[in-house]
Amino acid sequence: MAMAELLNSHGCVVEHSEQHRDLGVGCYFQRVEFKYGTMRKTGEQLEASLHEVCGRLGLEFQLSWGTRPKRLCIFVSKYDHVLWEILLRHKAGELECDIPLIVSNHEDLRPIADAFGIRFEVFKITKDTKRAQEDLEIALCRELDVDIVVLARYMQIMSDEFCDAFTHKCINIHHSFLPAFIGSKPYHRAFDRGVKLIGATAHYATANLDEGPIIEQDVERVSHRDSVDDLLRKGRGVERRTLMVALRAHLEDRIIVYGNKTVVFAD
Amino acid sequence: MAMAELLNSHGCVVEHSEQHRDLGVGCYFQRVEFKYGTMRKTGEQLEASLHEVCGRLGLEFQLSWGTRPKRLCIFVSKYDHVLWEILLRHKAGELECDIPLIVSNHEDLRPIADAFGIRFEVFKITKDTKRAQEDLEIALCRELDVDIVVLARYMQIMSDEFCDAFTHKCINIHHSFLPAFIGSKPYHRAFDRGVKLIGATAHYATANLDEGPIIEQDVERVSHRDSVDDLLRKGRGVERRTLMVALRAHLEDRIIVYGNKTVVFAD
Amino acid sequence: MAMAELLNSHGCVVEHSEQHRDLGVGCYFQRVEFKYGTMRKTGEQLEASLHEVCGRLGLEFQLSWGTRPKRLCIFVSKYDHVLWEILLRHKAGELECDIPLIVSNHEDLRPIADAFGIRFEVFKITKDTKRAQEDLEIALCRELDVDIVVLARYMQIMSDEFCDAFTHKCINIHHSFLPAFIGSKPYHRAFDRGVKLIGATAHYATANLDEGPIIEQDVERVSHRDSVDDLLRKGRGVERRTLMVALRAHLEDRIIVYGNKTVVFAD
Amino acid sequence: MAMAELLNSHGCVVEHSEQHRDLGVGCYFQRVEFKYGTMRKTGEQLEASLHEVCGRLGLEFQLSWGTRPKRLCIFVSKYDHVLWEILLRHKAGELECDIPLIVSNHEDLRPIADAFGIRFEVFKITKDTKRAQEDLEIALCRELDVDIVVLARYMQIMSDEFCDAFTHKCINIHHSFLPAFIGSKPYHRAFDRGVKLIGATAHYATANLDEGPIIEQDVERVSHRDSVDDLLRKGRGVERRTLMVALRAHLEDRIIVYGNKTVVFAD
């Protein structure tokens, strides 16, 4: 709570604050949202003070001024439903970010990018070129100051190196209720298993496929009447809304990752 | 649809009927609920006619007159929440069945059985006595004309022989969203994995643990604020309502099992 | 069940069938989905037979050959989220219909119609011109063989005459959980009331505002942290998915209206 | 945030803290949960300090030491499902409170109270005796130090005087999704209206029937197949879980009422 004192003493006004203590792992988390129009010090001074106080208390901190929208790069393949969802919600003002780039391994979705006036770059992937292409993707993202990558049903397994380049900055939407149906074709396997609910999971991509920290999950009811195609259709709906919740949380700096878990502060 | 003709021609009145065709496996299912107060033939005659028609069409059939409530045996260990749910809903008239017996491996829940005037038998289980005790349990269930067994958080793995004795007549409530967290301590593992929803699954018990045909599943939202104890608490709620939906479906003859899946006709 | 006999005797194959009896009002409903590739009679002969049998039994019937997709006209004003949802889902093959026309009282959404190559007609509405403009809208819909109208957040109250022209063929999406918050500004009123869930209702438009037969309803959780803008945002999500469920049911001939209620057969 | 400074300076350790600012009404709310085992002052001193600081800042505060469980009185009539839910969850350790009293206008549920060893008092209500009986109920509650009253489907409209005696300390569970179906027989009216979801609302009782501050709402899907009895049955499930969420929030001091709304801090 020293944060509050510190912010107050600098003339900032705390708007929202939430804390959480994980007694199991002995961790403490706090998120403070504050207005700084009345701040009596410079940003550098505040940052220095935070550095000093947190150092003394053994805390890590991250300071985001909110002046510059995060910059989002969307990776897609041939499925367009998640891409449309992101672009339309962004256009509607629901996602505070800029979208300087869409990356794909196919040409198919270029017209959508064009319609929104967003740069669309194709990096064709073969087994042999994968790592090299990824490096070019990473380089382009860096060049464009990309802060957050979304794998919008990109359908490629990212290398460890790629995941490392975007640690806790790359959100994947997996089309199952993890840890059920890790890996490929989850809807087909859900159909074969005869489940009564299907789900989707938004998580940070890590070197271990589908095992990164989970941000959000949601489900939809299915029945014996649903074919695999029905599961795919219903799944598209769940995928879209699950990713949106996760992406909004990330863009609003409401997520803290610790170990393989997330604290997602309420919106 | 020959069923309808047949029933009509015997003077029965169809109340509800639902059909389903699984094009993948090439199966056809039909459930017909009819009134037979105006039936112009005997029950034996109707059954014979059904036998003849279904034989000709290569169909299997099951005829339930609804005159005799199904007889339910509840297996419990030390957890009482599912037991209470069954007993109270039964008392409220929500479950059409008789409950002649509660079986347990511990004495703990006897007072509840006593309060409802239900016979309570303890079969203590050790690694060595397990199969023998199960045979006694099976024998007692048969003696009491038990039609359906519910494993109400019984916490014992049933032998293949037990499962075979109650094929598609033994409902287990597993405390996870299957196929996630098969096996023991699913809430602890859900906590460790950092999931954002927990679930429960009601399924028919088979020789393969937690892999029997799924009848019903449901979920509940959890967050980083929830401890394992919170998951256990929220889970008890989901377990109760998931089992109730499944049990009602079974008692009302609304479930058909085929392969490892269920058709659950709408209530 | 005479339907089944009749269809069988004409060489048709019943795929799905569901019946419902409303004991309260003494009504009986049946929906039969059948393949007629092997039909041994003409369509006219089948229709004549249905006419004869239903006449004898005092039943009404409706026969849909499924050869011609229904023709949908979307009415919009300035909000685009429901329009996008319909157009994108249609493009994804999730809605079996043709969309020959979009009607609006404003020019704003013309570019979207253009992007999908759909005719867009503006009928400006003032208090004085309303009825006359509606008549032109009705005439154009008839000219284009429109079967079903969706008021996709059209924001105009339709006259009795308009509703009568599209009895049970005009679906409105109301942005509240009816019968709560009938009328205008439901999200603002929901905010003022401090509800913990907001909802949306898809219903057939009738002369009585927001009181037509309900097809589908859904809700979304809100909290004290949500502003009116948050309710509007969350509401857009619920509106979109509620309308989609209703529209699919209508397009697949799964709805029967009786009195002021709907039977919605399972998909 | 001065609260945190103050608590720290007294040697307390803040465990959880959450703040909320309602920009519309210009209100600010904070809830701080802290451990005081290491407190270097007396409770009186802390309270005095809080009084001083809050007075200076124009804030109201409420201090709860958590040493004494709240004391709950349950009002019932003839329906037992909510009563059972409370008593069983209390027994399972899910509700931190003592239950010194159950009040009813009928004898019917006395055996349940007896089974749990809880005092059961009947106050028969007629139009003429109502106010007088209520005064006796209030007096008994005061005598027994009752902090919180739950109207567990009590089926009586409480007088203004009763509501005033328990301002924000009397939770009612209404069997509809408010503000839909205010008043009596909501399930029957929901059935007549043909809704596709039914709901329940837990709110603080006020002089205006069913218009008090809403604490929690939940819904359950229904269909044309559901009779009024089915709605009643499904409704009992929703009522039980809606009230539990609300009651837990109240018992854990997680609710702040302002105007006719509630802030419900996350559990």
Coordinates of C-alpha atoms in Angstrom, one line a residue, chain D:
Chain D
M1 CA -5.7 5.5 -0.1
A2 CA -5.1 7.3 3.2
M3 CA -6.7 4.1 4.7
A4 CA -3.7 2.1 3.7
E5 CA -1.2 4.5 5.2
L6 CA -3.2 4.6 8.4
L7 CA -3.5 0.8 8.7
N8 CA 0.2 0.4 7.9
S9 CA 1.1 3.0 10.5
H10 CA -0.9 1.0 13.1
G11 CA 1.0 -2.2 12.3
C12 CA -1.8 -3.9 10.3
V13 CA -1.2 -5.9 7.2
V14 CA -3.5 -5.3 4.2
E15 CA -4.5 -8.5 2.6
H16 CA -7.0 -7.4 -0.1
S17 CA -8.1 -4.0 -1.1
E18 CA -10.4 -2.8 -3.8
Q19 CA -11.6 0.6 -4.7
H20 CA -14.4 1.8 -7.0
R21 CA -15.3 5.3 -8.1
D22 CA -18.7 5.9 -9.6
L23 CA -18.1 8.9 -11.8
G24 CA -21.8 9.4 -12.5
V25 CA -22.8 10.1 -8.9
G26 CA -19.3 11.2 -7.8
C27 CA -19.0 8.5 -5.2
Y28 CA -15.9 6.7 -4.1
F29 CA -15.8 3.3 -2.4
Q30 CA -13.1 1.3 -0.8
R31 CA -13.0 -2.0 0.9
V32 CA -9.8 -3.1 2.8
E33 CA -9.3 -6.5 4.3
F34 CA -6.4 -6.6 6.8
K35 CA -4.8 -8.7 9.4
Y36 CA -4.3 -7.1 12.8
G37 CA -2.4 -9.7 14.7
T38 CA 0.6 -7.4 14.5
M39 CA -1.3 -4.2 15.3
R40 CA 0.6 -1.9 17.6
K41 CA -2.4 0.0 18.9
T42 CA -5.7 -1.0 20.4
G43 CA -8.9 -1.4 18.4
E44 CA -10.3 1.7 20.0
Q45 CA -7.2 3.7 18.9
L46 CA -7.6 2.4 15.3
E47 CA -11.2 3.3 15.3
A48 CA -10.5 6.7 16.6
S49 CA -7.8 7.3 13.9
L50 CA -10.2 6.1 11.2
H51 CA -12.8 8.5 12.6
E52 CA -10.4 11.3 12.5
V53 CA -9.1 10.6 9.0
C54 CA -12.5 9.9 7.5
G55 CA -14.0 12.9 9.1
R56 CA -11.3 15.1 7.5
L57 CA -11.9 13.5 4.1
G58 CA -15.6 13.5 4.3
L59 CA -15.9 9.7 4.2
E60 CA -18.1 7.3 6.0
F61 CA -16.6 4.1 7.3
Q62 CA -17.6 0.8 8.8
L63 CA -15.1 -1.3 10.8
S64 CA -15.7 -5.0 11.2
W65 CA -13.3 -7.0 13.3
G66 CA -14.5 -10.4 12.1
T67 CA -14.2 -11.8 15.6
R68 CA -17.9 -12.3 16.0
P69 CA -19.8 -14.1 13.2
K70 CA -22.9 -12.3 12.0
R71 CA -26.1 -13.6 13.4
L72 CA -28.7 -14.6 10.8
C73 CA -32.4 -15.0 11.2
I74 CA -34.3 -16.9 8.4
F75 CA -37.9 -16.1 7.6
V76 CA -39.8 -18.9 5.9
S77 CA -43.3 -19.9 5.1
K78 CA -44.0 -23.3 3.5
Y79 CA -41.4 -23.6 0.8
D80 CA -38.3 -25.4 2.2
H81 CA -35.8 -25.4 -0.7
V82 CA -34.0 -22.1 0.2
L83 CA -34.1 -23.0 3.9
W84 CA -32.4 -26.3 3.2
E85 CA -29.8 -24.7 1.0
I86 CA -28.9 -22.2 3.7
L87 CA -28.7 -24.7 6.5
L88 CA -26.7 -27.3 4.5
R89 CA -24.2 -24.8 3.2
H90 CA -23.9 -23.4 6.7
K91 CA -23.3 -26.9 8.0
A92 CA -20.7 -27.4 5.3
G93 CA -18.8 -24.3 6.5
E94 CA -19.6 -22.2 3.5
L95 CA -21.4 -19.4 5.4
E96 CA -19.7 -17.7 8.2
C97 CA -22.5 -16.9 10.6
D98 CA -24.5 -18.1 13.5
I99 CA -28.2 -18.9 13.0
P100 CA -30.0 -18.4 16.3
L101 CA -33.5 -18.2 14.9
I102 CA -35.9 -19.3 12.2
V103 CA -39.2 -17.3 12.0
S104 CA -42.3 -18.5 10.2
N105 CA -46.0 -17.8 9.8
H106 CA -46.7 -21.6 9.7
E107 CA -45.7 -24.6 11.6
D108 CA -44.8 -26.7 8.6
L109 CA -41.0 -26.3 8.6
R110 CA -40.4 -26.8 12.3
P111 CA -39.0 -30.3 11.9
I112 CA -36.2 -29.0 9.7
A113 CA -35.3 -26.4 12.4
D114 CA -35.4 -29.1 15.0
A115 CA -33.1 -31.3 13.0
F116 CA -30.5 -28.6 13.0
G117 CA -31.2 -27.6 16.6
I118 CA -32.3 -24.1 15.7
R119 CA -35.0 -22.2 17.5
F120 CA -38.2 -22.0 15.5
E121 CA -40.8 -19.3 16.3
V122 CA -44.2 -19.1 14.6
F123 CA -45.9 -15.7 14.2
K124 CA -49.2 -16.2 12.6
I125 CA -50.1 -13.4 10.2
T126 CA -53.5 -12.0 9.4
K127 CA -54.3 -8.7 7.8
D128 CA -55.2 -7.4 11.3
T129 CA -52.3 -8.8 13.3
K130 CA -49.6 -8.3 10.8
R131 CA -48.0 -5.1 12.1
A132 CA -48.2 -6.2 15.7
Q133 CA -46.7 -9.6 14.8
E134 CA -43.9 -7.9 12.9
D135 CA -43.1 -5.8 15.9
L136 CA -42.8 -9.0 18.0
E137 CA -40.5 -10.5 15.3
I138 CA -38.4 -7.3 15.3
A139 CA -38.2 -7.4 19.1
L140 CA -37.1 -11.0 19.1
C141 CA -34.5 -10.4 16.5
R142 CA -33.1 -7.6 18.5
E143 CA -33.1 -9.7 21.7
L144 CA -31.1 -12.3 19.8
D145 CA -28.7 -9.8 18.4
V146 CA -29.7 -10.6 14.8
D147 CA -27.6 -8.8 12.2
I148 CA -29.1 -10.0 9.0
V149 CA -32.5 -11.3 8.0
V150 CA -33.1 -13.5 5.0
L151 CA -36.6 -13.8 3.5
A152 CA -36.3 -17.3 2.2
R153 CA -39.4 -17.4 0.1
Y154 CA -41.4 -16.0 3.0
M155 CA -44.3 -15.0 0.8
Q156 CA -45.3 -12.0 2.9
I157 CA -45.0 -8.4 1.9
M158 CA -43.1 -6.7 4.7
S159 CA -44.4 -3.4 6.1
D160 CA -42.4 -0.2 5.7
E161 CA -41.7 -0.3 9.4
F162 CA -40.2 -3.8 9.2
C163 CA -38.0 -2.8 6.2
D164 CA -36.9 0.3 8.1
A165 CA -35.9 -1.8 11.1
F166 CA -33.6 -3.8 8.9
T167 CA -32.3 -1.3 6.3
H168 CA -29.8 -3.1 4.1
K169 CA -29.9 -5.9 6.6
C170 CA -32.8 -7.8 5.1
I171 CA -32.2 -9.8 1.9
N172 CA -35.2 -11.0 -0.1
I173 CA -35.0 -13.6 -2.9
H174 CA -37.5 -12.7 -5.6
H175 CA -38.4 -15.4 -8.0
S176 CA -37.9 -13.4 -11.2
F177 CA -35.3 -11.5 -13.1
L178 CA -36.2 -8.0 -11.8
P179 CA -37.5 -5.6 -12.9
A180 CA -39.4 -8.2 -15.0
F181 CA -42.4 -9.7 -13.2
I182 CA -42.5 -7.6 -10.0
G183 CA -45.0 -8.9 -7.6
S184 CA -46.8 -12.2 -7.3
K185 CA -46.7 -15.4 -9.4
P186 CA -43.8 -14.4 -11.6
Y187 CA -43.3 -18.0 -12.9
H188 CA -46.9 -18.1 -14.1
R189 CA -46.5 -14.8 -15.8
A190 CA -43.2 -15.8 -17.3
F191 CA -44.9 -18.9 -18.6
D192 CA -47.8 -16.8 -20.1
R193 CA -45.3 -14.4 -21.7
G194 CA -43.4 -17.2 -23.3
V195 CA -39.9 -16.2 -22.1
K196 CA -36.9 -18.3 -22.9
L197 CA -35.0 -17.7 -19.7
I198 CA -36.3 -17.4 -16.1
G199 CA -34.4 -15.8 -13.3
A200 CA -34.1 -14.9 -9.7
T201 CA -33.0 -11.7 -7.9
A202 CA -31.5 -11.3 -4.5
H203 CA -32.0 -7.8 -3.2
Y204 CA -32.3 -5.8 0.0
A205 CA -35.9 -5.4 1.0
T206 CA -37.2 -1.9 1.0
A207 CA -40.5 -0.2 1.4
N208 CA -41.1 -0.4 -2.3
L209 CA -41.9 -4.0 -3.1
D210 CA -39.2 -5.7 -5.3
E211 CA -37.5 -2.4 -5.9
G212 CA -34.7 -2.5 -3.4
P213 CA -31.0 -2.5 -4.3
I214 CA -30.1 -5.7 -6.3
I215 CA -27.3 -7.8 -5.0
E216 CA -27.2 -10.7 -7.4
Q217 CA -29.2 -12.1 -10.3
D218 CA -29.0 -15.3 -12.3
V219 CA -31.0 -17.1 -15.0
E220 CA -31.9 -20.6 -16.3
R221 CA -32.9 -21.6 -19.8
V222 CA -36.5 -22.7 -20.4
S223 CA -38.3 -23.8 -23.5
H224 CA -41.8 -24.3 -24.9
R225 CA -41.6 -27.8 -23.5
D226 CA -41.6 -26.5 -19.9
S227 CA -44.9 -26.3 -18.0
V228 CA -45.4 -23.9 -15.1
D229 CA -44.4 -26.8 -12.8
D230 CA -41.1 -27.1 -14.7
L231 CA -40.5 -23.4 -14.3
L232 CA -41.2 -23.7 -10.6
R233 CA -38.7 -26.6 -10.4
K234 CA -36.0 -24.9 -12.4
G235 CA -36.7 -21.7 -10.6
R236 CA -36.0 -23.3 -7.2
G237 CA -32.5 -24.1 -8.5
V238 CA -31.8 -20.5 -9.6
E239 CA -33.3 -19.1 -6.4
R240 CA -31.1 -21.2 -4.2
R241 CA -27.8 -20.3 -5.9
T242 CA -28.7 -16.6 -6.4
L243 CA -29.4 -16.2 -2.7
M244 CA -26.3 -18.1 -1.7
V245 CA -24.1 -15.7 -3.7
A246 CA -25.8 -12.7 -2.2
L247 CA -25.8 -14.0 1.3
R248 CA -22.1 -14.9 1.2
A249 CA -21.3 -11.4 -0.1
H250 CA -23.3 -9.8 2.7
L251 CA -21.7 -12.1 5.4
E252 CA -18.2 -11.3 4.2
D253 CA -18.9 -7.5 4.3
R254 CA -18.4 -7.2 0.6
I255 CA -21.5 -5.1 -0.2
I256 CA -21.8 -1.4 -0.1
V257 CA -25.2 0.1 -0.8
Y258 CA -25.5 3.6 -2.3
G259 CA -28.6 5.1 -3.7
N260 CA -30.6 2.2 -4.9
K261 CA -27.5 0.2 -6.1
T262 CA -24.9 -2.1 -4.7
V263 CA -21.2 -2.3 -5.0
V264 CA -20.4 -6.0 -4.6
F265 CA -16.7 -6.5 -4.2
A266 CA -15.3 -9.7 -5.6
D267 CA -15.0 -12.7 -3.4

